[in-house]
Coordinates of C-alpha atoms in Angstrom, one line a residue:
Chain A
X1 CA -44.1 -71.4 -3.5
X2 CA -43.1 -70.2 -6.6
X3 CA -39.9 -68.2 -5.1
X4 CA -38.9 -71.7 -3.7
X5 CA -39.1 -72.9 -6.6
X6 CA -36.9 -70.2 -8.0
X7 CA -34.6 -70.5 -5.3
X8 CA -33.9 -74.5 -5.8
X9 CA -33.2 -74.0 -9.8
X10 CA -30.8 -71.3 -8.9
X11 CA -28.6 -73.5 -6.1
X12 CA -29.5 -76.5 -7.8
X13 CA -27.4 -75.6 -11.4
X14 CA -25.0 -73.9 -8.6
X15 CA -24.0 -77.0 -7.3
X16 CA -22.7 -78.0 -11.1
X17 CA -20.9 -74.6 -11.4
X18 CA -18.3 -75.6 -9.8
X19 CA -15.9 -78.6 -9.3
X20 CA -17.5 -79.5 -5.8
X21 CA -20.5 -81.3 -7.1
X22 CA -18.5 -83.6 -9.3
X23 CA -15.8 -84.4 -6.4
X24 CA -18.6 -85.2 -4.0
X25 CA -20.3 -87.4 -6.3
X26 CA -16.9 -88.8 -7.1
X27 CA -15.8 -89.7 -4.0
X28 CA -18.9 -90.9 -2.8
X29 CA -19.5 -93.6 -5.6
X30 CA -15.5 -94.5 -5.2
X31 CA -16.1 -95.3 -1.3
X32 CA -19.0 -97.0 -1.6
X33 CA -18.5 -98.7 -4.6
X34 CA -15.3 -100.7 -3.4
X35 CA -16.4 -100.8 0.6
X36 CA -19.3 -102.6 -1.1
X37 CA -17.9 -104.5 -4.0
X38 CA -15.0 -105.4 -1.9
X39 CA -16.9 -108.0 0.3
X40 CA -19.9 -108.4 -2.5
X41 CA -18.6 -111.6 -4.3
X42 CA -17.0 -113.0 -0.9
X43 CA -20.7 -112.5 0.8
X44 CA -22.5 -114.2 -2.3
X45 CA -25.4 -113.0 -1.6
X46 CA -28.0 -111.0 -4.3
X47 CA -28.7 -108.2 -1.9
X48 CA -27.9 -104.7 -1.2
X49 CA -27.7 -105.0 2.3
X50 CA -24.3 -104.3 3.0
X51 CA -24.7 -100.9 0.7
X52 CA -27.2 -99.4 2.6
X53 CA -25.8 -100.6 5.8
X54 CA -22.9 -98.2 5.4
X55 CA -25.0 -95.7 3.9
X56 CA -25.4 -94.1 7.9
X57 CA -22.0 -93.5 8.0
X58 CA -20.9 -92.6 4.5
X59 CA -23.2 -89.6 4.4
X60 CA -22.4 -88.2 7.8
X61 CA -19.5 -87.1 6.1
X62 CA -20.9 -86.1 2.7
X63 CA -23.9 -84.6 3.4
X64 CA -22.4 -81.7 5.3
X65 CA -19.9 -81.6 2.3
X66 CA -23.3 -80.9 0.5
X67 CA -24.5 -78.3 2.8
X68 CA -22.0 -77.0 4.0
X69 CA -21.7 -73.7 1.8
X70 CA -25.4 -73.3 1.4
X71 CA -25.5 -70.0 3.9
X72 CA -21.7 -69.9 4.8
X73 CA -20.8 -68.7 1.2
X74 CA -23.5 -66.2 1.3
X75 CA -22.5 -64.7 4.5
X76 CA -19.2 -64.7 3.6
X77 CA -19.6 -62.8 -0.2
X78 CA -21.8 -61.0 1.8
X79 CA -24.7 -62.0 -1.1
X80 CA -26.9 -63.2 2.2
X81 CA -27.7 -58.9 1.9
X82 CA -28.6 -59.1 -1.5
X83 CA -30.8 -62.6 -1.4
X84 CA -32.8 -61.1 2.0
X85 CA -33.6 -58.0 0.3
X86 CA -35.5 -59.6 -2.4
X87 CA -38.9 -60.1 -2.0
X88 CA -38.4 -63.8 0.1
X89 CA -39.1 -64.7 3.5
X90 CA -37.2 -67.1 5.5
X91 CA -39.5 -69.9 4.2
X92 CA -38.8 -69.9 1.2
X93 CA -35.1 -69.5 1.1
X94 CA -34.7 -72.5 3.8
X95 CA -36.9 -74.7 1.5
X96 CA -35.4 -73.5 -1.8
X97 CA -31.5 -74.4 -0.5
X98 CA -33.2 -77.7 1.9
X99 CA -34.8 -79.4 -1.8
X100 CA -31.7 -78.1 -3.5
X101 CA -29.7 -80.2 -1.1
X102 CA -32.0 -83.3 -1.2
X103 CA -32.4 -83.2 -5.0
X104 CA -28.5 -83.1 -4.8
X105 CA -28.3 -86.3 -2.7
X106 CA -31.1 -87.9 -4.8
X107 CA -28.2 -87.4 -7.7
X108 CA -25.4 -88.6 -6.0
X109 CA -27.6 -92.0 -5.1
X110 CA -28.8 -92.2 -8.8
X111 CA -25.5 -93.7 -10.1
X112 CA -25.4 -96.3 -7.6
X113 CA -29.4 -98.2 -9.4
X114 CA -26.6 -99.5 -11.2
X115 CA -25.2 -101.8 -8.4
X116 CA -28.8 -103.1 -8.6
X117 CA -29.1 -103.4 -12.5
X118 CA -25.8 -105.8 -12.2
X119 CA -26.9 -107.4 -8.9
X120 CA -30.3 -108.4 -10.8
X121 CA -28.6 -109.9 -13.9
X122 CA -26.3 -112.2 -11.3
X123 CA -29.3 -113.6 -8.9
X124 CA -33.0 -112.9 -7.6
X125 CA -33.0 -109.5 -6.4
X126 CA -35.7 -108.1 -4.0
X127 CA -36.7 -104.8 -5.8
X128 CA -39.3 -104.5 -2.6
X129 CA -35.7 -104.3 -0.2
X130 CA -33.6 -102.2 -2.8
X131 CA -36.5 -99.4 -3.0
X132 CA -37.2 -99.5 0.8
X133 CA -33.2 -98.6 0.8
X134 CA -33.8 -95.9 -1.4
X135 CA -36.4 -94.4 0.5
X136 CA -34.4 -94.5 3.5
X137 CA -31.7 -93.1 2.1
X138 CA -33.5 -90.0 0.8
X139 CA -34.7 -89.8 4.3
X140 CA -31.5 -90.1 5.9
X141 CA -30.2 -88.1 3.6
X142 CA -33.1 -85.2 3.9
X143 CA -32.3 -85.2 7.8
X144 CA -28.9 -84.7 7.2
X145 CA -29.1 -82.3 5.2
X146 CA -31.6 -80.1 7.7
X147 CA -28.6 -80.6 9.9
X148 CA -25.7 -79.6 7.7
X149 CA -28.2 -76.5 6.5
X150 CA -28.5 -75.2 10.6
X151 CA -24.2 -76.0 10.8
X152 CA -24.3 -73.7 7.9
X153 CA -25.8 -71.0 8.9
X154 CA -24.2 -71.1 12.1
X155 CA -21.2 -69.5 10.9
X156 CA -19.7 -68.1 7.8
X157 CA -16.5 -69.9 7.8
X158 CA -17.2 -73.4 5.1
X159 CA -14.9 -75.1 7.1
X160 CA -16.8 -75.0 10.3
X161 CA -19.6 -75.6 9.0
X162 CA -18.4 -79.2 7.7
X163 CA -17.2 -80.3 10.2
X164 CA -19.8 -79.1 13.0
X165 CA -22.4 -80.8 10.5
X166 CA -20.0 -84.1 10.4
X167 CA -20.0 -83.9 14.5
X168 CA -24.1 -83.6 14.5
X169 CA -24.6 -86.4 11.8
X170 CA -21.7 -88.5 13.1
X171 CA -23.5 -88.6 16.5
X172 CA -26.8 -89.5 15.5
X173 CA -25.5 -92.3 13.3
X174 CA -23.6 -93.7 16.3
X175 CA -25.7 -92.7 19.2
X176 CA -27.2 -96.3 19.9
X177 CA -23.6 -97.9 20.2
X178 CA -22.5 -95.5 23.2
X179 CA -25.3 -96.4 25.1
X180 CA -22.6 -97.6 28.3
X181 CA -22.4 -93.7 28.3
X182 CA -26.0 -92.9 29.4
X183 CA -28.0 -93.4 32.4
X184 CA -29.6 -96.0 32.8
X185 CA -33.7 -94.0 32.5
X186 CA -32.2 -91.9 29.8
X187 CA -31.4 -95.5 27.4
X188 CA -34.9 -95.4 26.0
X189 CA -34.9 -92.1 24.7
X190 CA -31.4 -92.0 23.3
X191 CA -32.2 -95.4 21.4
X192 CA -34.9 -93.5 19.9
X193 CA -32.3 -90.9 18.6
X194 CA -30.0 -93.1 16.5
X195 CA -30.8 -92.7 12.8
X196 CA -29.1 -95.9 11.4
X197 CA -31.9 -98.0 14.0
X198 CA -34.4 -96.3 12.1
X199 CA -32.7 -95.7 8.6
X200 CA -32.0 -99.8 9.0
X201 CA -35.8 -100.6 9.4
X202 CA -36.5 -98.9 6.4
X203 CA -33.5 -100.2 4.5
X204 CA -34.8 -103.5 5.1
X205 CA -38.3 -102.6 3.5
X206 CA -40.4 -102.2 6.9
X207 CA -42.2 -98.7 6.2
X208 CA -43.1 -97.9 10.1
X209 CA -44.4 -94.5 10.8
X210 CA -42.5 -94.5 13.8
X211 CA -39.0 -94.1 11.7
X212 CA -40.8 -91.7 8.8
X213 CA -41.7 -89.6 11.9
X214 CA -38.3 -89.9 13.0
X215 CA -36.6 -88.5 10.1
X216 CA -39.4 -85.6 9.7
X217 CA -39.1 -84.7 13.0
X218 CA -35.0 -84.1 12.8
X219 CA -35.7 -82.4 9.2
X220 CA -38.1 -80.2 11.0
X221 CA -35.9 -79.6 13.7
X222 CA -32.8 -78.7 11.7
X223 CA -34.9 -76.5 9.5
X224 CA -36.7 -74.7 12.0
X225 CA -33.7 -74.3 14.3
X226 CA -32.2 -72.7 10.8
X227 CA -35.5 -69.9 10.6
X228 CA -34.9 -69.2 14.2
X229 CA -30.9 -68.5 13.3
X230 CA -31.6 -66.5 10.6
X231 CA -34.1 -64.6 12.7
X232 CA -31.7 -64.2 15.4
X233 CA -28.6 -63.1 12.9
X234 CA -31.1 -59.7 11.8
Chain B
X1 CA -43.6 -41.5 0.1
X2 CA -41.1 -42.5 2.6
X3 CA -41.8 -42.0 6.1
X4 CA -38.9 -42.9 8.9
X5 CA -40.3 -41.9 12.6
X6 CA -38.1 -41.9 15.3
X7 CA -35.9 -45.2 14.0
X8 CA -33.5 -46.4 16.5
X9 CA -31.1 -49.4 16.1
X10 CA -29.3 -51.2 18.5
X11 CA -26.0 -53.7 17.7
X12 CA -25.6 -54.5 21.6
X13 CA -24.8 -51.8 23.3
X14 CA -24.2 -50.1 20.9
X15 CA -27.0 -47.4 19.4
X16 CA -25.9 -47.1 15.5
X17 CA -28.9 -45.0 14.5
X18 CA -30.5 -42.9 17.0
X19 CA -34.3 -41.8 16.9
X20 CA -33.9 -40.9 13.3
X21 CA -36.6 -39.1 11.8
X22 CA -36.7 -38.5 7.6
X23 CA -39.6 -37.9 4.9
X24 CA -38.8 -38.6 1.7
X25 CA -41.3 -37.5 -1.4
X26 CA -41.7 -38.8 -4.5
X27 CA -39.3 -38.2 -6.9
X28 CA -36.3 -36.7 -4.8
X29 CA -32.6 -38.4 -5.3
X30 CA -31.6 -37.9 -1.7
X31 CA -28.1 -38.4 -0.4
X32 CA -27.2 -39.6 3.1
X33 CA -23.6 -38.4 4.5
X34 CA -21.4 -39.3 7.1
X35 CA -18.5 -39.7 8.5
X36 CA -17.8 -43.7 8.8
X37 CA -19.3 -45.5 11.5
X38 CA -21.8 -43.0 10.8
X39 CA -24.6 -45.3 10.6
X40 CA -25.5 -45.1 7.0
X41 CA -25.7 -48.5 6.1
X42 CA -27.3 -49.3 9.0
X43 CA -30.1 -46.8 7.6
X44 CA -30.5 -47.9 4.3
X45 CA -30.1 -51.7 5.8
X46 CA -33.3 -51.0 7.6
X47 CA -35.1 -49.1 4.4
X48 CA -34.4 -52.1 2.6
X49 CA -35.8 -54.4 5.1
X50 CA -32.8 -56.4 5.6
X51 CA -32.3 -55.4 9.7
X52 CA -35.0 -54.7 11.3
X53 CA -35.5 -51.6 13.5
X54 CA -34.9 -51.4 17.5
X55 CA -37.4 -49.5 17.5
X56 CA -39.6 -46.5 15.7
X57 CA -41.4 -47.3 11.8
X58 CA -40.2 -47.1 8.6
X59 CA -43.7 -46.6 6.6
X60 CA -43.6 -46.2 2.6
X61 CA -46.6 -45.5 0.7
X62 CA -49.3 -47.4 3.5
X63 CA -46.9 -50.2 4.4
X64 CA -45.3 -50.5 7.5
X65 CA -42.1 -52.3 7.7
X66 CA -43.3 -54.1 10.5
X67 CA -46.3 -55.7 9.1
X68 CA -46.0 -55.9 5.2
X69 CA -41.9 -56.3 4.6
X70 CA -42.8 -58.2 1.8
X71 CA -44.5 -55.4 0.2
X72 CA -41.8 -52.8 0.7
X73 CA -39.1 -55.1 -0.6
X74 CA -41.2 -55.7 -3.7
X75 CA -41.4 -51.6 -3.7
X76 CA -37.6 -51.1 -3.4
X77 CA -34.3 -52.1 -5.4
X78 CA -31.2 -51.9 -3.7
X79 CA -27.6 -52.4 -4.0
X80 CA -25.6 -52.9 -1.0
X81 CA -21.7 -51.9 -0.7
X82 CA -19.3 -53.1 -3.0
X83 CA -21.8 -55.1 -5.1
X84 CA -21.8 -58.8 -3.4
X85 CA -23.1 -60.9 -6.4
X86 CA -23.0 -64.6 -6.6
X87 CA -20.0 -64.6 -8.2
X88 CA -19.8 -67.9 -10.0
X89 CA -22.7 -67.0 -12.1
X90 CA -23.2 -65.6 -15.3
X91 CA -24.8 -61.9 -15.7
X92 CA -27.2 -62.8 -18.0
X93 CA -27.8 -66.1 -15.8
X94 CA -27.8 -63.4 -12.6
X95 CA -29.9 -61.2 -14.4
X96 CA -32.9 -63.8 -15.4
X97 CA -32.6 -65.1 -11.5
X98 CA -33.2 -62.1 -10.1
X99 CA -36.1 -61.1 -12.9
X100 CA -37.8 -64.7 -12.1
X101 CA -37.9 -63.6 -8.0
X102 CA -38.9 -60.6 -8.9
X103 CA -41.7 -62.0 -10.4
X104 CA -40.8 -60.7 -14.3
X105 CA -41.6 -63.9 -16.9
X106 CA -41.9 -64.6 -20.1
X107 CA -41.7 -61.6 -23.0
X108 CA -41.4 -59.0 -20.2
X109 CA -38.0 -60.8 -18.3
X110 CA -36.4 -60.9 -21.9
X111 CA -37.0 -57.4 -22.5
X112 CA -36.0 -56.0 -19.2
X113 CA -33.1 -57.7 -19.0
X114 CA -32.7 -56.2 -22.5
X115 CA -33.6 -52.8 -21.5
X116 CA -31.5 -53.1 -18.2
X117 CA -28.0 -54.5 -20.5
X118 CA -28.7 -51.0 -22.6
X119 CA -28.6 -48.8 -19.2
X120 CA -26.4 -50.3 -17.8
X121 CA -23.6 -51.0 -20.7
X122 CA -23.6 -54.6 -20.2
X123 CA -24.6 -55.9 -23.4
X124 CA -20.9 -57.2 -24.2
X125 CA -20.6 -59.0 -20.9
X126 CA -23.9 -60.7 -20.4
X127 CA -22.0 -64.5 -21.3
X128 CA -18.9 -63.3 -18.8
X129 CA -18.6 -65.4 -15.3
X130 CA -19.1 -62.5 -12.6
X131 CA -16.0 -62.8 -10.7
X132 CA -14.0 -62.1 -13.9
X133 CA -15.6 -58.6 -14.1
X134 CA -13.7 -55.4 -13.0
X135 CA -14.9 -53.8 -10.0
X136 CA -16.9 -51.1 -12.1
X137 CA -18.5 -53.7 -14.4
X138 CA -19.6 -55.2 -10.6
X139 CA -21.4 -52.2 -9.8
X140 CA -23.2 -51.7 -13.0
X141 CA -24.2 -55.8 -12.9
X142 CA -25.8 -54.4 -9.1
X143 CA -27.0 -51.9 -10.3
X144 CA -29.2 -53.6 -13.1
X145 CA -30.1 -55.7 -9.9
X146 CA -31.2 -53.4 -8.2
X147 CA -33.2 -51.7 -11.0
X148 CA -34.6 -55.0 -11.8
X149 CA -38.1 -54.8 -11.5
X150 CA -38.2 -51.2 -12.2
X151 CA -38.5 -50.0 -8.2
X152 CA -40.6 -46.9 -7.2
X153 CA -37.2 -46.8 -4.5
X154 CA -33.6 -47.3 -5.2
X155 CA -31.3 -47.7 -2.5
X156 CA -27.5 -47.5 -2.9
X157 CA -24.7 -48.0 -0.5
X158 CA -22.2 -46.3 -1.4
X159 CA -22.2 -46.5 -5.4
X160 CA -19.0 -45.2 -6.4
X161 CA -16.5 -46.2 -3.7
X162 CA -13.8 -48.3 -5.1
X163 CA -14.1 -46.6 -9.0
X164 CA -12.2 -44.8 -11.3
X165 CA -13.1 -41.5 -12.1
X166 CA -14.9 -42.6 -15.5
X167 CA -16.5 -45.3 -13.7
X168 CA -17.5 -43.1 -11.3
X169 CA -19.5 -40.5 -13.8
X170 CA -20.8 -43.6 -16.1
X171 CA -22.8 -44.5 -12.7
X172 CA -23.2 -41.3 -11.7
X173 CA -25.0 -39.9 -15.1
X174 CA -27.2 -43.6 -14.5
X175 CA -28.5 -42.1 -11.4
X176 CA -29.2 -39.3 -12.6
X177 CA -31.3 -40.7 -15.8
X178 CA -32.9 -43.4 -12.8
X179 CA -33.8 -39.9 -10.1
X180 CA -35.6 -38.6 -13.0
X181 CA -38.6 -40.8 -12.1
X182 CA -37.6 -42.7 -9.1
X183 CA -36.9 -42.0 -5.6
X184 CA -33.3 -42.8 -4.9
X185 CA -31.5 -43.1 -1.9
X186 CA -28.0 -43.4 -1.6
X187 CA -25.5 -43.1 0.6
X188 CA -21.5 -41.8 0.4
X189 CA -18.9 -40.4 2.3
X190 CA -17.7 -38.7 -0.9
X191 CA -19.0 -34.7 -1.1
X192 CA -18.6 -33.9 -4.3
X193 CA -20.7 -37.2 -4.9
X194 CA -23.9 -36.3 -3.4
X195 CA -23.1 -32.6 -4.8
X196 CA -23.1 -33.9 -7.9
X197 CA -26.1 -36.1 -8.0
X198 CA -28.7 -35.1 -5.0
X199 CA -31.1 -32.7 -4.9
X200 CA -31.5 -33.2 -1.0
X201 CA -28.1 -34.2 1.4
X202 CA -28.7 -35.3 4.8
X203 CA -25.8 -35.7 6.9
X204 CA -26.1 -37.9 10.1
X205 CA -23.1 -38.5 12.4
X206 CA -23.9 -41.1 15.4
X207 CA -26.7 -42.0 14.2
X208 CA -28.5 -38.6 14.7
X209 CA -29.3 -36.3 11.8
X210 CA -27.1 -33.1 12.1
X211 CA -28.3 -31.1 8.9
X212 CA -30.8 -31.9 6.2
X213 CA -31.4 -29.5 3.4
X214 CA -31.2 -29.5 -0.5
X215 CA -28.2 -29.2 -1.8
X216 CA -28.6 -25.2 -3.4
X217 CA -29.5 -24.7 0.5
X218 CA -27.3 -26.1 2.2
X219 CA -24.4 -25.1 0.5
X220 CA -25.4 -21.0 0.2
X221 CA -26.6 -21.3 4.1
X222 CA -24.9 -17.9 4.7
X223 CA -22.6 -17.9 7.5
X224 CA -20.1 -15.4 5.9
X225 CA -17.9 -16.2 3.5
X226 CA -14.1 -16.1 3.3
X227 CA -11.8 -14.1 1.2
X228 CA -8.1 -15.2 0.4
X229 CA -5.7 -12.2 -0.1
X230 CA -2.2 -12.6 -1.4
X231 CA -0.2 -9.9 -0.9
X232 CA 3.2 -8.5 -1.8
X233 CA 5.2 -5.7 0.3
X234 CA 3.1 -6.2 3.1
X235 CA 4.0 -6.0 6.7
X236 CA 2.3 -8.1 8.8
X237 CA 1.5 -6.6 11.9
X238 CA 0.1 -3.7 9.5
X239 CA -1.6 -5.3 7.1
X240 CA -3.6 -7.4 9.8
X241 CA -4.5 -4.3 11.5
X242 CA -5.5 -1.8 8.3
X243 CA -7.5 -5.3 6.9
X244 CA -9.5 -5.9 10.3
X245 CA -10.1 -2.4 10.6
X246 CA -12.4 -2.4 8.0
X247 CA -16.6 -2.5 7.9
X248 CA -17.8 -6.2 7.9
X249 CA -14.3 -8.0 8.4
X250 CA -15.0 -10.3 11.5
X251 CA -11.5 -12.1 11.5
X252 CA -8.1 -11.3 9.6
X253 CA -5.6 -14.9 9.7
X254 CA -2.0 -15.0 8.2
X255 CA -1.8 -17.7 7.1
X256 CA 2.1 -18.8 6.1
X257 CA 2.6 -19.4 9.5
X258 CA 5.7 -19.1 11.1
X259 CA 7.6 -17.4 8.6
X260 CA 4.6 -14.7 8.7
X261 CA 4.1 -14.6 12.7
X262 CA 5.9 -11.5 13.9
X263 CA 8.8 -11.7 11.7
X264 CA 7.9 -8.2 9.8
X265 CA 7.6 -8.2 5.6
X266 CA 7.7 -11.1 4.2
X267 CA 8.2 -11.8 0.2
X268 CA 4.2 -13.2 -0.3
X269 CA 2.0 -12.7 2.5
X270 CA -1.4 -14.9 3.0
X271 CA -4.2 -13.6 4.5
X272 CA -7.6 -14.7 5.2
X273 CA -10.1 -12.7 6.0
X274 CA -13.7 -13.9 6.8
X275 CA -16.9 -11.8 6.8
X276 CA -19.9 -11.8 9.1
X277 CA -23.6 -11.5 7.5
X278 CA -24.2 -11.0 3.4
X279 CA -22.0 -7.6 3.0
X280 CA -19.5 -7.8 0.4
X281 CA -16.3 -7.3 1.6
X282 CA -14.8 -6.9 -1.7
X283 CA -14.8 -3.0 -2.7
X284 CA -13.8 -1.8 0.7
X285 CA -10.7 -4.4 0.9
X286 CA -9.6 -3.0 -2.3
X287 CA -10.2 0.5 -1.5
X288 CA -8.0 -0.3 1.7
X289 CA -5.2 -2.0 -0.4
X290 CA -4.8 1.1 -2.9
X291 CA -4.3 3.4 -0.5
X292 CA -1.2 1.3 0.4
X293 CA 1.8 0.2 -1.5
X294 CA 1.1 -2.9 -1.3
X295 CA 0.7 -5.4 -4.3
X296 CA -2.6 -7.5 -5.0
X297 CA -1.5 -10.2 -6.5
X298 CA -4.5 -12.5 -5.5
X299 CA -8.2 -12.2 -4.4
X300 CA -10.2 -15.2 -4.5
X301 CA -14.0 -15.5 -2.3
X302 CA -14.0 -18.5 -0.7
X303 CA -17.6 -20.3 -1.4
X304 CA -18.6 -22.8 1.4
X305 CA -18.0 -26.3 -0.1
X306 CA -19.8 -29.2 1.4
X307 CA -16.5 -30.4 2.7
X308 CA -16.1 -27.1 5.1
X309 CA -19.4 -27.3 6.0
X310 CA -19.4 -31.3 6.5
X311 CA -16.2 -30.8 8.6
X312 CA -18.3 -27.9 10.6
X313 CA -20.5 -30.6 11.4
X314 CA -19.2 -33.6 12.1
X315 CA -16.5 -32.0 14.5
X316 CA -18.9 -30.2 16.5
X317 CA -20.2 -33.7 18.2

């Protein structure tokens, strides 16, 4: 436990290092911020509804941005040598660079209690709703991450990585919409598989265990699916 | 200390490291040779625990490599090719990472790192982003990684490739202060290299191991030695003859070619002459040359270098 510990500090101040961290946050708060404030005073409504409900798609493409060079970079400075020869296993270098990550989209999301602050001084807010939508979008934002961490270390090129992990997330945002696609025994299932179903449940401040079990089970997926890659790359 | 039995390793196909077998004791600064492609890295990559093995142990101390990699990665420091730090982090950032996973807090992180910055001449560097650093600066930041938490085993690929010549015996006299105590292994194409700094040299070529010996050994492994002549007013056809004539010459070769082949005296002629067994050759060559007219103008004893003897080896398979 401590070396995950050890391993999060060390990609967490990583992520302020360099540029990237400061872009990403940049960009996100610039594209949410006027995709929400855009429609906010037409809407008039006191709610934060229309944030989170773009949330699903918003971070399919910045989460991978996030993850993207978690294992890429090390393969490619060849530093992946150096971190596997230290006394870690697998374990701890997956959860290390996985809470990184989430801490990282925990930040980005931070600037954003401002919305609420402002939306609060205007009308009657439900803080019940708005921390529902947080949660979610940790959760969302956790599985996403699982899943930019596997597109990761799938490949040492960055590029690949981002935008295999934009494919992954993009599809489980969207899933439920293609349904026409699917046959017509398979529906159920696939329903199941949409994140934005379950993130929206969540977003609207309806904890079910049906949608935490959702997102655990695709952060357990992704993160395993990484172990077994790293495994398989020896 | 270090027991390899019968380590094999498969990319594929393809077998890099075949049924290796190697004991290493205590104490011993051992240097792996090779020809590239050789499987070296693949070796030390497996010592280290960062491949695992096809098949066959790696067992140091009473841990296995198969059971207790933990252990033996806690047991061994080890710098990989060309130093591949993060390289958008501070050393003395690097440093204090590297002390924290290897379990160093506290009093004792601040005085290793201290001790380590002495070693290694990096106390003027310790605020400089790595990927500013010269290549040579690199190696001594991986090297202070590697010696981090004071290993019983060092393992380094290749340490000097890529160096200047001072950069090469700055490093060079740190291994040699680090063997003093430690078990090093390290690995280099480089023959004056592992002369310089190993008391054992094994040299593998496909994977196998084709000689292992210490380097006094291996080097004075008597297989005759050579004697360069240079003569003046010599004939060839002559000279070849009187020289090979002689008690314990096995082989006399000109040796300027085609000016020398046939065409009669020549202004400088080259010979070499090899010797079977221990005799010295010496006396009787010159006893043979002053009953001549010829001029001795040079006589040097060839002394097998590692490179003749590495070449020997190598070509053979």
């Amino acid at each position: 436990m401590q070396q995950v510990l050890h391993i999060l500090n060390k990609e967490w101040k990583d992520y302020f290092l360099s540029p990237i961290a400061y872009l990403v946050i940049a960009v996100f708060l610039l594209v949410t911020g006027w995709l929400f404030f855009s429609t906010f005073f037409i809407y008039n409504q006191a709610d934060m509804r229309n944030f989170f409900g773009m949330l699903p798609i918003t971070f399919a493409f910045v989460v991978p941005a996030i993850t993207m060079k978690q294992f890429s970079e090390e393969l490619n400075t060849g530093s992946y040598e150096l971190l596997m020869t230290l006394p870690v296993s697998f374990r701890d270098v997956i959860l290390g660079k996985f809470l990184a990550c989430v801490l990282f989209i925990a930040v980005t999301l931070a600037p954003t209690l401002v919305y609420a602050l402002c939306i609060a001084l205007m009308g009657e807010l439900d803080w019940g709703v708005v921390a529902g939508g947080y949660l979610g979008a940790l959760l969302l934002g956790g599985a996403y991450a699982a899943v930019g961490l596997l597109a990761s270390s799938l490949t040492r090129n960055q590029i690949i990585a981002y935008i295999v992990g934009i494919a992954v997330c993009f599809l489980l945002t969207i899933v439920d919409k293609m349904l026409f696609f699917f046959p017509r025994h398979l529906l159920g299932l696939v329903n199941h598989l949409a994140a934005e179903a379950h993130f929206r449940n969540i977003a609207k401040g309806i904890v079910d265990s049906r949608d935490l079990l959702y997102f655990f089970s695709i952060m357990f997926i992704g993160l395993y699916a990484t172990h077994l890659t790293m495994r398989e790359r020896m | 200390m270090i027991h390899v039995e019968n380590l094999t390793r498969f990319y594929g196909d393809f077998c890099a490291v075949d049924h290796l077998d190697l004991d290493i004791s205590r104490g011993e600064v051992v240097g792996l040779l090779g020809p590239n492609g050789a499987g070296k890295t693949t070796t030390l990559r497996m010592l280290t625990g960062y491949l695992p093995p096809s098949d066959g142990d790696i067992r140091v101390n009473d841990f296995s490599i198969r059971d207790d990699l933990l252990e033996i990665k806690r047991l061994t420091g080890y710098l990989p090719e060309s130093a591949p730090l993060y390289h958008n982090m501070l050393v003395y950032d690097y440093l204090t990472y590297i002390a924290r996973i290897r379990g160093l807090d506290g009093d004792r992180q601040r005085n290793r790192i201290r001790e380590l910055a002495a070693l290694c001449g990096l106390t003027h560097i310790m605020h400089k982003s790595i990927e500013t650093l010269s290549k040579g600066l690199k190696q001594r930041v991986g090297l202070a990684h590697a010696m981090m938490s004071d290993p019983e085993i060092l393992v380094l690929d290749e340490p000097t490739s890529g160096l200047d010549p001072n950069q090469i015996i700055e490093i060079r006299d740190i291994i040699k202060e680090i063997g003093r105590e430690k078990t090093v292994i390290l690995s280099t194409h480089i023959l004056s290299e592992a002369e310089a700094s190993c008391d054992r040299i094994v040299i593998i070529n496909n994977g196998r191991i084709i000689a292992d010996d210490n380097t006094a050994d291996l080097k004075g492994a008597n297989r005759g030695s050579g004697l360069r002549l240079i003569l003046r007013r010599a004939a060839l056809p002559d000279a070849v003859d009187r020289l090979a004539a002689l008690a314990g010459v096995e082989s006399v070769l000109p040796e300027n070619g085609v000016a020398g082949a046939g065409s009669g005296e020549v202004a400088e002629l080259r010979l070499r002459l090899q010797s079977g067994g221990d005799t010295d050759i010496r006396p009787a060559v010159y006893a043979a040359i002053k009953d001549t007219d010829w001029v001795l103008v040079e006589m040097v004893r060839e002394t097998r270098t590692l490179e003749s003897i590495f070449r020997e080896l190598t070509r053979e398979n």
